[in-house]
Amino acid sequence: EAGVVQSPRYKIIEKKQPVAFWCNPISGHNTLYWYLQNLGQGPELLIRYENEEAVDDSQLPKDRFSAERLKGVDSTLKIQPAELGDSAVYLCASSLGGLGETQYFGPGTRLLVL
Amino acid sequence: AQSVSQHNHHVILSEAASLELGCNYSYGGTVNLFWYVQYPGQHLQLLLKYFSGDPLVKGIKGFEAEFIKSKFSFNLRKPSVQWSDTAEYFCAVKEGSQGNLIFGKGTKLSVKP
């Protein structure tokens, strides 16, 4: 079974530029998560989707971050414009959904903003 | 707000030594508890989880964890570590059945051959 796929794996951009990350969850997984992981920290949830609906985006900085999950499968996370402090690893995870489900993580996209 | 504390930032052990990594959380209600591991260059993987029942949970690769409700703890243990256990270990807690996963800051384990 293929795992969660993310691209790109690495991205270097200059501040104020836009950037987008893509995630393809495990087939059949209805719930998709985007996490931010800063150096030396654990992952922090940015947004959670149930199918195509964003059910929790309370931690997403909506002035510069946006996300979509059209058709309830793939998802894209965008930052526009990027700031120096956005340098981090952006993780995507998916789960089947339901009580106590396990989240499966992708390899992440490491972003460096110069 | 829910918080998860991992007491050790970096643990260095020799092979065959015993391991215990601490994890405490702040939520007083029903929780689901997880330990994830991230080997060098790899993605986060589930090591073990606790939802209900026997508080002593066995995971992959000889790891186990014990849920002690009165202490709000879910410590990870392994009787004899191997060099291949070198990785970063994250404790995570989920409030109830529908809450979001809250991670600790992680503990880096280095095992000397």
PDB file of C-alpha atoms in Angstrom:
ATOM      1  CA  GLU A   1       0.000   0.000   0.000  1.00  0.00           C
ATOM      2  CA  ALA A   2       1.394   3.394  -0.984  1.00  0.00           C
ATOM      3  CA  GLY A   3       1.855   5.845   1.840  1.00  0.00           C
ATOM      4  CA  VAL A   4       1.127   9.545   1.988  1.00  0.00           C
ATOM      5  CA  VAL A   5       2.908  11.328  -0.838  1.00  0.00           C
ATOM      6  CA  GLN A   6       4.122  14.900  -0.612  1.00  0.00           C
ATOM      7  CA  SER A   7       5.883  17.163  -3.040  1.00  0.00           C
ATOM      8  CA  PRO A   8       8.190  18.886  -3.317  1.00  0.00           C
ATOM      9  CA  ARG A   9      10.461  17.419  -0.655  1.00  0.00           C
ATOM     10  CA  TYR A  10      12.515  20.586  -0.429  1.00  0.00           C
ATOM     11  CA  LYS A  11      11.839  24.168  -1.416  1.00  0.00           C
ATOM     12  CA  ILE A  12      13.962  27.286  -1.168  1.00  0.00           C
ATOM     13  CA  ILE A  13      12.350  30.632  -1.903  1.00  0.00           C
ATOM     14  CA  GLU A  14      12.938  34.285  -1.176  1.00  0.00           C
ATOM     15  CA  LYS A  15      10.699  36.087   1.277  1.00  0.00           C
ATOM     16  CA  LYS A  16       7.531  37.584  -0.132  1.00  0.00           C
ATOM     17  CA  GLN A  17       7.359  34.883  -2.798  1.00  0.00           C
ATOM     18  CA  PRO A  18       4.436  32.446  -2.948  1.00  0.00           C
ATOM     19  CA  VAL A  19       4.888  28.710  -2.379  1.00  0.00           C
ATOM     20  CA  ALA A  20       2.624  25.688  -2.610  1.00  0.00           C
ATOM     21  CA  PHE A  21       2.830  22.178  -1.203  1.00  0.00           C
ATOM     22  CA  TRP A  22       0.942  19.178  -2.488  1.00  0.00           C
ATOM     23  CA  CYS A  23      -0.268  16.086  -0.667  1.00  0.00           C
ATOM     24  CA  ASN A  24      -1.818  12.841  -1.868  1.00  0.00           C
ATOM     25  CA  PRO A  25      -3.225  10.834   1.055  1.00  0.00           C
ATOM     26  CA  ILE A  26      -3.485   7.082   1.373  1.00  0.00           C
ATOM     27  CA  SER A  27      -6.236   5.760  -0.849  1.00  0.00           C
ATOM     28  CA  GLY A  28      -9.548   5.623   0.977  1.00  0.00           C
ATOM     29  CA  HIS A  29      -8.512   7.936   3.788  1.00  0.00           C
ATOM     30  CA  ASN A  30     -11.225  10.541   4.271  1.00  0.00           C
ATOM     31  CA  THR A  31      -9.406  12.684   6.797  1.00  0.00           C
ATOM     32  CA  LEU A  32      -6.418  14.776   5.797  1.00  0.00           C
ATOM     33  CA  TYR A  33      -4.239  16.918   8.029  1.00  0.00           C
ATOM     34  CA  TRP A  34      -1.595  19.562   7.438  1.00  0.00           C
ATOM     35  CA  TYR A  35       0.947  20.082  10.201  1.00  0.00           C
ATOM     36  CA  LEU A  36       3.778  22.546  10.713  1.00  0.00           C
ATOM     37  CA  GLN A  37       6.939  21.310  12.397  1.00  0.00           C
ATOM     38  CA  ASN A  38       9.506  23.837  13.521  1.00  0.00           C
ATOM     39  CA  LEU A  39      13.038  22.789  14.390  1.00  0.00           C
ATOM     40  CA  GLY A  40      13.167  21.118  17.789  1.00  0.00           C
ATOM     41  CA  GLN A  41       9.393  20.966  18.107  1.00  0.00           C
ATOM     42  CA  GLY A  42       6.670  18.454  17.547  1.00  0.00           C
ATOM     43  CA  PRO A  43       4.170  18.808  14.702  1.00  0.00           C
ATOM     44  CA  GLU A  44       1.397  21.373  15.198  1.00  0.00           C
ATOM     45  CA  LEU A  45      -1.902  21.079  13.391  1.00  0.00           C
ATOM     46  CA  LEU A  46      -2.696  23.734  10.791  1.00  0.00           C
ATOM     47  CA  ILE A  47      -5.868  22.356   9.249  1.00  0.00           C
ATOM     48  CA  ARG A  48      -7.948  19.181   9.183  1.00  0.00           C
ATOM     49  CA  TYR A  49     -10.216  18.058   6.364  1.00  0.00           C
ATOM     50  CA  GLU A  50     -13.030  15.553   6.458  1.00  0.00           C
ATOM     51  CA  ASN A  51     -13.430  14.747   2.781  1.00  0.00           C
ATOM     52  CA  GLU A  52     -13.484  18.157   1.086  1.00  0.00           C
ATOM     53  CA  GLU A  53     -14.633  20.109   4.127  1.00  0.00           C
ATOM     54  CA  ALA A  54     -12.178  21.964   6.358  1.00  0.00           C
ATOM     55  CA  VAL A  55     -13.535  21.020   9.792  1.00  0.00           C
ATOM     56  CA  ASP A  56     -10.786  22.649  11.839  1.00  0.00           C
ATOM     57  CA  ASP A  57      -8.710  25.525  10.498  1.00  0.00           C
ATOM     58  CA  SER A  58      -8.460  27.438  13.748  1.00  0.00           C
ATOM     59  CA  GLN A  59      -4.639  27.275  13.755  1.00  0.00           C
ATOM     60  CA  LEU A  60      -4.183  28.295  10.124  1.00  0.00           C
ATOM     61  CA  PRO A  61      -2.844  31.872   9.753  1.00  0.00           C
ATOM     62  CA  LYS A  62      -5.439  32.899   7.242  1.00  0.00           C
ATOM     63  CA  ASP A  63      -3.817  36.184   6.276  1.00  0.00           C
ATOM     64  CA  ARG A  64      -1.136  34.347   4.314  1.00  0.00           C
ATOM     65  CA  PHE A  65      -1.970  30.632   4.404  1.00  0.00           C
ATOM     66  CA  SER A  66      -4.661  28.891   2.418  1.00  0.00           C
ATOM     67  CA  ALA A  67      -5.518  25.299   1.715  1.00  0.00           C
ATOM     68  CA  GLU A  68      -7.872  23.350  -0.445  1.00  0.00           C
ATOM     69  CA  ARG A  69      -8.928  19.770  -0.916  1.00  0.00           C
ATOM     70  CA  LEU A  70     -10.973  19.679  -4.056  1.00  0.00           C
ATOM     71  CA  LYS A  71     -12.818  16.413  -4.672  1.00  0.00           C
ATOM     72  CA  GLY A  72     -11.840  15.235  -1.212  1.00  0.00           C
ATOM     73  CA  VAL A  73      -8.594  13.536  -2.239  1.00  0.00           C
ATOM     74  CA  ASP A  74      -5.437  15.565  -2.961  1.00  0.00           C
ATOM     75  CA  SER A  75      -4.742  18.725  -1.054  1.00  0.00           C
ATOM     76  CA  THR A  76      -2.675  21.847  -1.580  1.00  0.00           C
ATOM     77  CA  LEU A  77      -1.334  24.183   1.077  1.00  0.00           C
ATOM     78  CA  LYS A  78      -0.253  27.636  -0.050  1.00  0.00           C
ATOM     79  CA  ILE A  79       1.651  30.484   1.555  1.00  0.00           C
ATOM     80  CA  GLN A  80       1.483  33.922   0.003  1.00  0.00           C
ATOM     81  CA  PRO A  81       3.591  35.857   0.710  1.00  0.00           C
ATOM     82  CA  ALA A  82       6.160  33.743   2.556  1.00  0.00           C
ATOM     83  CA  GLU A  83       8.035  35.195   5.510  1.00  0.00           C
ATOM     84  CA  LEU A  84      11.368  34.208   7.030  1.00  0.00           C
ATOM     85  CA  GLY A  85       9.579  32.650   9.993  1.00  0.00           C
ATOM     86  CA  ASP A  86       7.739  30.224   7.727  1.00  0.00           C
ATOM     87  CA  SER A  87      10.904  28.166   7.316  1.00  0.00           C
ATOM     88  CA  ALA A  88       9.901  24.764   8.691  1.00  0.00           C
ATOM     89  CA  VAL A  89       8.794  21.295   7.667  1.00  0.00           C
ATOM     90  CA  TYR A  90       5.217  21.000   6.433  1.00  0.00           C
ATOM     91  CA  LEU A  91       3.744  17.574   7.070  1.00  0.00           C
ATOM     92  CA  CYS A  92       0.679  15.995   5.603  1.00  0.00           C
ATOM     93  CA  ALA A  93      -1.089  13.097   7.292  1.00  0.00           C
ATOM     94  CA  SER A  94      -4.194  11.070   6.565  1.00  0.00           C
ATOM     95  CA  SER A  95      -6.465   8.709   8.411  1.00  0.00           C
ATOM     96  CA  LEU A  96      -9.518   6.589   7.700  1.00  0.00           C
ATOM     97  CA  GLY A  97     -11.650   8.669  10.019  1.00  0.00           C
ATOM     98  CA  GLY A  98     -13.769   7.607  12.929  1.00  0.00           C
ATOM     99  CA  LEU A  99     -13.050   7.019  16.582  1.00  0.00           C
ATOM    100  CA  GLY A 100      -9.427   6.827  17.633  1.00  0.00           C
ATOM    101  CA  GLU A 101      -8.053   6.490  14.120  1.00  0.00           C
ATOM    102  CA  THR A 102      -4.321   6.376  13.505  1.00  0.00           C
ATOM    103  CA  GLN A 103      -2.754   9.133  11.439  1.00  0.00           C
ATOM    104  CA  TYR A 104      -0.212   8.193   8.807  1.00  0.00           C
ATOM    105  CA  PHE A 105       2.367  10.810   7.921  1.00  0.00           C
ATOM    106  CA  GLY A 106       4.069  11.755   4.715  1.00  0.00           C
ATOM    107  CA  PRO A 107       7.776  12.621   4.428  1.00  0.00           C
ATOM    108  CA  GLY A 108       7.136  16.344   4.634  1.00  0.00           C
ATOM    109  CA  THR A 109       8.257  19.360   2.641  1.00  0.00           C
ATOM    110  CA  ARG A 110      11.198  21.242   4.086  1.00  0.00           C
ATOM    111  CA  LEU A 111      10.803  24.944   3.336  1.00  0.00           C
ATOM    112  CA  LEU A 112      13.596  27.478   3.594  1.00  0.00           C
ATOM    113  CA  VAL A 113      12.703  31.135   3.175  1.00  0.00           C
ATOM    114  CA  LEU A 114      15.661  33.436   2.497  1.00  0.00           C
TER     115      LEU A 114
ATOM    116  CA  ALA B   1      -5.288  24.101  26.492  1.00  0.00           C
ATOM    117  CA  GLN B   2      -3.985  20.580  26.249  1.00  0.00           C
ATOM    118  CA  SER B   3      -0.218  20.218  26.518  1.00  0.00           C
ATOM    119  CA  VAL B   4       2.189  17.314  26.253  1.00  0.00           C
ATOM    120  CA  SER B   5       5.536  17.291  28.036  1.00  0.00           C
ATOM    121  CA  GLN B   6       8.473  15.122  27.132  1.00  0.00           C
ATOM    122  CA  HIS B   7      11.024  15.462  29.873  1.00  0.00           C
ATOM    123  CA  ASN B   8      14.179  14.594  28.009  1.00  0.00           C
ATOM    124  CA  HIS B   9      15.397  16.483  24.988  1.00  0.00           C
ATOM    125  CA  HIS B  10      18.301  14.159  24.171  1.00  0.00           C
ATOM    126  CA  VAL B  11      19.081  10.740  25.630  1.00  0.00           C
ATOM    127  CA  ILE B  12      22.336   8.920  24.924  1.00  0.00           C
ATOM    128  CA  LEU B  13      22.584   5.212  25.714  1.00  0.00           C
ATOM    129  CA  SER B  14      24.871   2.326  24.957  1.00  0.00           C
ATOM    130  CA  GLU B  15      23.514  -0.747  23.216  1.00  0.00           C
ATOM    131  CA  ALA B  16      21.722  -3.175  25.534  1.00  0.00           C
ATOM    132  CA  ALA B  17      20.883  -0.441  28.018  1.00  0.00           C
ATOM    133  CA  SER B  18      17.283  -0.070  29.120  1.00  0.00           C
ATOM    134  CA  LEU B  19      15.232   2.874  27.933  1.00  0.00           C
ATOM    135  CA  GLU B  20      12.452   4.883  29.492  1.00  0.00           C
ATOM    136  CA  LEU B  21      11.191   8.103  27.896  1.00  0.00           C
ATOM    137  CA  GLY B  22       8.795  10.204  29.882  1.00  0.00           C
ATOM    138  CA  CYS B  23       5.557  11.715  28.605  1.00  0.00           C
ATOM    139  CA  ASN B  24       2.996  13.661  30.611  1.00  0.00           C
ATOM    140  CA  TYR B  25      -0.142  15.387  29.416  1.00  0.00           C
ATOM    141  CA  SER B  26      -2.486  17.909  30.927  1.00  0.00           C
ATOM    142  CA  TYR B  27      -5.971  16.849  29.827  1.00  0.00           C
ATOM    143  CA  GLY B  28      -8.120  15.327  32.563  1.00  0.00           C
ATOM    144  CA  GLY B  29     -10.719  13.554  30.462  1.00  0.00           C
ATOM    145  CA  THR B  30     -10.653  10.569  28.158  1.00  0.00           C
ATOM    146  CA  VAL B  31      -7.559  10.458  25.990  1.00  0.00           C
ATOM    147  CA  ASN B  32      -6.057   8.447  23.188  1.00  0.00           C
ATOM    148  CA  LEU B  33      -2.291   8.191  23.480  1.00  0.00           C
ATOM    149  CA  PHE B  34       0.375   7.593  20.859  1.00  0.00           C
ATOM    150  CA  TRP B  35       4.103   7.262  20.453  1.00  0.00           C
ATOM    151  CA  TYR B  36       5.528   8.053  17.043  1.00  0.00           C
ATOM    152  CA  VAL B  37       9.119   7.526  15.925  1.00  0.00           C
ATOM    153  CA  GLN B  38      11.114   9.298  13.249  1.00  0.00           C
ATOM    154  CA  TYR B  39      14.242   7.480  12.105  1.00  0.00           C
ATOM    155  CA  PRO B  40      16.945   9.601  10.449  1.00  0.00           C
ATOM    156  CA  GLY B  41      15.801  10.654   7.006  1.00  0.00           C
ATOM    157  CA  GLN B  42      12.431   8.963   7.329  1.00  0.00           C
ATOM    158  CA  HIS B  43       8.888  10.078   8.050  1.00  0.00           C
ATOM    159  CA  LEU B  44       6.969   9.794  11.300  1.00  0.00           C
ATOM    160  CA  GLN B  45       5.793   6.271  11.995  1.00  0.00           C
ATOM    161  CA  LEU B  46       3.443   4.932  14.637  1.00  0.00           C
ATOM    162  CA  LEU B  47       5.239   2.966  17.336  1.00  0.00           C
ATOM    163  CA  LEU B  48       2.268   2.135  19.533  1.00  0.00           C
ATOM    164  CA  LYS B  49      -1.061   3.510  20.708  1.00  0.00           C
ATOM    165  CA  TYR B  50      -3.465   3.295  23.614  1.00  0.00           C
ATOM    166  CA  PHE B  51      -7.224   3.754  23.287  1.00  0.00           C
ATOM    167  CA  SER B  52      -8.678   1.720  26.143  1.00  0.00           C
ATOM    168  CA  GLY B  53      -8.297  -1.544  28.043  1.00  0.00           C
ATOM    169  CA  ASP B  54      -4.975  -2.906  29.281  1.00  0.00           C
ATOM    170  CA  PRO B  55      -2.859   0.125  30.237  1.00  0.00           C
ATOM    171  CA  LEU B  56       0.312  -1.706  29.228  1.00  0.00           C
ATOM    172  CA  VAL B  57       0.573  -1.440  25.477  1.00  0.00           C
ATOM    173  CA  LYS B  58       3.020  -3.350  23.324  1.00  0.00           C
ATOM    174  CA  GLY B  59       4.259  -1.859  20.078  1.00  0.00           C
ATOM    175  CA  ILE B  60       6.639  -2.700  17.303  1.00  0.00           C
ATOM    176  CA  LYS B  61      10.327  -3.502  17.718  1.00  0.00           C
ATOM    177  CA  GLY B  62      10.044  -4.485  21.373  1.00  0.00           C
ATOM    178  CA  PHE B  63       8.732  -1.149  22.620  1.00  0.00           C
ATOM    179  CA  GLU B  64       5.994  -0.859  25.219  1.00  0.00           C
ATOM    180  CA  ALA B  65       4.284   1.962  27.051  1.00  0.00           C
ATOM    181  CA  GLU B  66       2.264   2.163  30.231  1.00  0.00           C
ATOM    182  CA  PHE B  67      -0.708   4.464  30.696  1.00  0.00           C
ATOM    183  CA  ILE B  68      -0.960   5.647  34.300  1.00  0.00           C
ATOM    184  CA  LYS B  69      -4.117   7.711  34.515  1.00  0.00           C
ATOM    185  CA  SER B  70      -3.467   9.037  38.022  1.00  0.00           C
ATOM    186  CA  LYS B  71      -0.121  10.432  36.892  1.00  0.00           C
ATOM    187  CA  PHE B  72      -1.309  11.645  33.465  1.00  0.00           C
ATOM    188  CA  SER B  73       1.631   9.725  32.055  1.00  0.00           C
ATOM    189  CA  PHE B  74       2.371   7.449  29.108  1.00  0.00           C
ATOM    190  CA  ASN B  75       6.032   6.524  29.353  1.00  0.00           C
ATOM    191  CA  LEU B  76       7.784   4.563  26.644  1.00  0.00           C
ATOM    192  CA  ARG B  77      10.078   1.676  27.554  1.00  0.00           C
ATOM    193  CA  LYS B  78      12.367  -0.840  25.958  1.00  0.00           C
ATOM    194  CA  PRO B  79      14.411  -3.308  28.021  1.00  0.00           C
ATOM    195  CA  SER B  80      17.414  -3.402  25.693  1.00  0.00           C
ATOM    196  CA  VAL B  81      18.053  -0.797  23.008  1.00  0.00           C
ATOM    197  CA  GLN B  82      19.856  -1.360  19.743  1.00  0.00           C
ATOM    198  CA  TRP B  83      21.884   1.003  17.582  1.00  0.00           C
ATOM    199  CA  SER B  84      18.992   0.935  15.083  1.00  0.00           C
ATOM    200  CA  ASP B  85      16.724   2.543  17.693  1.00  0.00           C
ATOM    201  CA  THR B  86      18.549   5.831  17.166  1.00  0.00           C
ATOM    202  CA  ALA B  87      15.734   8.186  16.252  1.00  0.00           C
ATOM    203  CA  GLU B  88      13.489  10.955  17.525  1.00  0.00           C
ATOM    204  CA  TYR B  89      10.486   9.872  19.573  1.00  0.00           C
ATOM    205  CA  PHE B  90       7.299  11.885  19.846  1.00  0.00           C
ATOM    206  CA  CYS B  91       4.515  11.412  22.344  1.00  0.00           C
ATOM    207  CA  ALA B  92       1.074  12.574  21.186  1.00  0.00           C
ATOM    208  CA  VAL B  93      -2.272  12.877  22.918  1.00  0.00           C
ATOM    209  CA  LYS B  94      -5.752  13.141  21.505  1.00  0.00           C
ATOM    210  CA  GLU B  95      -8.568  14.528  23.632  1.00  0.00           C
ATOM    211  CA  GLY B  96     -11.508  12.180  23.551  1.00  0.00           C
ATOM    212  CA  SER B  97     -12.425  10.561  20.280  1.00  0.00           C
ATOM    213  CA  GLN B  98     -12.735  13.663  18.134  1.00  0.00           C
ATOM    214  CA  GLY B  99     -10.013  15.947  19.393  1.00  0.00           C
ATOM    215  CA  ASN B 100      -6.898  16.895  17.507  1.00  0.00           C
ATOM    216  CA  LEU B 101      -3.536  15.251  18.056  1.00  0.00           C
ATOM    217  CA  ILE B 102      -1.222  17.280  20.298  1.00  0.00           C
ATOM    218  CA  PHE B 103       2.457  16.410  20.095  1.00  0.00           C
ATOM    219  CA  GLY B 104       5.249  16.800  22.581  1.00  0.00           C
ATOM    220  CA  LYS B 105       8.518  18.393  21.517  1.00  0.00           C
ATOM    221  CA  GLY B 106      10.186  15.032  20.977  1.00  0.00           C
ATOM    222  CA  THR B 107      13.113  13.205  22.524  1.00  0.00           C
ATOM    223  CA  LYS B 108      16.156  12.442  20.472  1.00  0.00           C
ATOM    224  CA  LEU B 109      17.635   9.030  21.294  1.00  0.00           C
ATOM    225  CA  SER B 110      21.218   8.254  20.337  1.00  0.00           C
ATOM    226  CA  VAL B 111      22.402   4.683  20.859  1.00  0.00           C
ATOM    227  CA  LYS B 112      26.131   4.086  20.833  1.00  0.00           C
ATOM    228  CA  PRO B 113      27.249   0.768  19.322  1.00  0.00           C
TER     229      PRO B 113
END
